[in-house]
């Protein structure tokens, strides 16, 4: 099989599940620049929850979109381009006040390094990959470390090299798993954060992998070859 000949998101999702033994669906994420581009037939989520919770919901079968108004975590909404991040997040003050850093300076340096999408998006659409009615910008997989290892092996299968994970234990599913792959076009593995483990029920034995949506066919092909 050539490097990127798989088509069909239902097939791709099933192959991810079969090859990795995933319990949850890969999640398709689309960043929407204009209201007119919101995929037709997708409802707006009715409750106000965090982006990480939305990823979890989609991994379990839900399809919906959300604007900044439906995002309960404004720091997360800022990372994925729906709004300017709150000043207390941008300055590092919030994380410093929570005791996460020894100084405001260390908090600020960390926050500055978190990937962020320019705040121009009107909405974010979420769907399990097998049901997605849109082409995803990013695909997020909640998995265990062994499954993440297999994904990393697949990502270096064709061109070689090393997989570089980039995280700091804060803003993981928003900054690390969505904004990072979207802005850099490179996949990332993140260990989650206190918020995603508390509110989105990311388990102690789970990690999160974010991938550019354009490359998932190649990754599935590599998984099959391996």
XYZ file of C-alpha atoms in Angstrom:
226
model
C 0.000 0.000 0.000
C 1.335 3.418 -0.904
C 1.939 6.036 1.762
C -1.373 7.895 1.742
C -4.040 6.077 -0.261
C -6.613 5.409 2.443
C -9.841 7.364 2.040
C -12.944 7.527 4.183
C -12.996 8.654 7.788
C -15.111 5.711 8.929
C -12.458 3.350 7.581
C -9.638 5.405 9.077
C -11.279 5.464 12.498
C -11.887 1.716 12.454
C -8.288 1.052 11.501
C -7.046 3.251 14.349
C -9.288 1.314 16.726
C -8.325 -2.101 15.391
C -4.585 -1.521 15.166
C -4.282 0.228 18.528
C -7.096 -1.420 20.465
C -8.647 1.955 21.291
C -11.619 2.069 23.638
C -12.627 5.575 22.516
C -13.023 7.073 19.062
C -10.411 9.389 17.597
C -11.879 12.906 17.642
C -12.107 15.095 14.541
C -11.715 18.812 15.304
C -12.452 21.604 12.832
C -11.601 25.249 13.451
C -14.215 27.466 11.813
C -13.233 30.956 10.632
C -16.693 32.146 9.554
C -20.160 31.332 10.824
C -21.204 30.400 7.292
C -18.569 27.644 7.334
C -20.042 25.788 10.313
C -20.742 22.298 8.915
C -24.430 21.907 8.124
C -26.577 19.726 10.321
C -24.300 19.936 13.362
C -26.050 21.264 16.486
C -24.536 23.770 18.867
C -23.712 22.176 22.199
C -26.408 23.053 24.722
C -24.279 23.147 27.861
C -21.323 25.272 28.849
C -18.297 23.012 29.381
C -14.555 23.005 28.832
C -12.838 22.213 25.531
C -11.242 19.137 27.113
C -14.707 17.939 28.141
C -15.895 18.478 24.577
C -13.082 16.272 23.277
C -14.109 13.582 25.750
C -17.769 13.859 24.697
C -16.867 13.511 21.028
C -14.656 10.501 21.756
C -17.781 8.850 23.145
C -19.981 9.611 20.135
C -21.296 13.192 20.348
C -21.218 15.587 17.372
C -21.571 19.354 17.928
C -19.946 22.742 17.573
C -19.180 25.412 20.150
C -18.437 29.131 20.118
C -16.545 31.024 22.793
C -19.815 31.398 24.713
C -20.094 27.644 25.273
C -16.478 27.273 26.397
C -16.361 27.200 30.202
C -12.557 27.464 30.322
C -11.577 30.797 28.813
C -7.879 29.936 28.918
C -8.603 26.926 26.746
C -10.827 28.987 24.458
C -7.956 31.433 24.075
C -5.511 28.684 23.144
C -7.742 27.340 20.352
C -8.388 30.723 18.773
C -11.920 31.550 19.920
C -10.962 34.626 21.957
C -8.089 36.556 23.437
C -6.825 34.634 26.471
C -7.788 36.285 29.779
C -5.147 38.686 31.065
C -4.575 36.679 34.248
C -3.834 33.629 32.097
C -1.595 35.526 29.664
C 0.411 37.086 32.466
C 0.881 33.786 34.304
C -0.839 35.253 37.356
C -3.543 32.595 37.473
C -1.107 29.669 37.508
C 1.195 31.442 39.956
C -1.739 32.089 42.318
C -2.584 28.370 42.173
C 0.890 27.536 43.441
C 1.980 25.895 40.190
C 5.141 27.999 39.867
C 7.773 29.391 42.201
C 7.541 32.866 40.681
C 5.398 34.951 38.375
C 8.302 34.995 35.940
C 8.459 31.212 35.618
C 4.686 31.123 35.157
C 4.866 33.799 32.448
C 7.687 32.012 30.585
C 5.680 28.796 30.547
C 2.451 30.446 29.414
C 4.306 32.264 26.628
C 5.592 28.919 25.334
C 2.151 27.261 25.151
C 0.958 26.950 21.526
C -1.895 29.318 20.685
C -4.024 29.889 17.610
C -4.661 33.463 16.504
C -7.980 34.538 18.099
C -9.983 34.760 14.890
C -12.073 31.582 15.001
C -15.869 31.771 15.209
C -16.469 28.186 16.321
C -14.934 24.763 16.854
C -16.660 21.617 15.578
C -16.169 18.243 17.279
C -17.044 14.735 16.069
C -15.966 11.123 16.471
C -13.773 10.489 13.436
C -15.972 7.716 12.045
C -18.999 10.042 11.916
C -17.341 13.301 10.928
C -19.162 15.291 8.227
C -16.152 17.588 7.803
C -12.449 17.344 7.019
C -10.684 17.662 10.382
C -7.926 20.176 10.972
C -6.738 18.138 13.953
C -7.424 14.607 15.173
C -7.127 13.926 18.905
C -6.751 10.439 20.375
C -7.146 9.617 24.066
C -5.126 6.467 24.662
C -2.769 4.633 26.984
C 1.047 4.966 26.872
C 1.542 1.771 24.854
C -0.897 2.962 22.207
C 0.850 6.352 22.137
C 4.145 4.520 21.640
C 2.677 2.689 18.635
C 1.484 5.998 17.185
C 4.941 7.507 17.662
C 6.497 4.511 15.908
C 4.063 4.985 13.024
C 4.896 8.675 12.767
C 8.620 7.998 12.229
C 8.092 4.866 10.104
C 8.444 6.531 6.701
C 10.949 9.345 7.190
C 12.686 8.278 10.391
C 13.884 10.717 13.010
C 12.521 11.157 16.508
C 9.167 12.126 17.944
C 9.397 15.269 20.084
C 6.693 15.680 22.729
C 6.065 19.257 23.916
C 4.099 19.917 27.104
C 4.270 21.527 30.542
C 1.348 19.953 32.399
C -1.001 22.890 31.767
C -3.410 23.596 28.892
C -2.818 20.117 27.527
C -5.824 19.227 25.349
C -6.306 22.798 24.146
C -2.750 24.068 23.694
C -0.723 20.875 23.358
C -3.115 18.578 21.468
C -5.004 21.042 19.225
C -3.237 24.404 18.929
C 0.217 22.826 18.631
C -0.544 20.394 15.788
C -2.677 23.043 14.047
C -0.015 25.759 14.085
C 3.125 23.645 13.606
C 1.679 20.869 11.379
C 3.486 18.412 13.667
C 1.915 15.801 15.963
C 2.255 16.000 19.716
C 1.838 13.778 22.749
C 0.838 15.379 26.039
C 0.387 13.951 29.516
C -2.733 15.944 30.319
C -3.163 18.648 32.931
C -4.896 19.063 36.273
C -7.954 20.571 34.589
C -8.431 17.866 31.969
C -7.935 15.085 34.511
C -10.377 16.693 36.948
C -13.098 17.985 34.627
C -12.776 15.847 31.474
C -12.126 12.603 33.360
C -8.818 11.836 31.653
C -7.703 8.729 33.540
C -4.391 8.345 35.339
C -3.287 5.783 32.739
C -4.295 7.881 29.716
C -2.314 10.303 27.556
C -3.441 12.480 24.645
C -2.118 12.525 21.084
C -2.880 15.374 18.682
C -2.232 15.042 14.940
C -2.632 17.233 11.894
C -5.744 16.024 10.105
C -4.037 15.916 6.701
C -1.588 13.213 7.806
C -3.787 10.612 9.450
C -4.026 8.398 6.362
C -0.252 8.098 6.298
C -0.170 7.251 10.003
C -2.769 4.501 9.553
C -0.802 3.061 6.648
C 2.309 2.980 8.820
C 0.398 1.274 11.646
C -0.672 -1.410 9.182
C 2.873 -1.848 7.914
C 4.182 -2.189 11.440
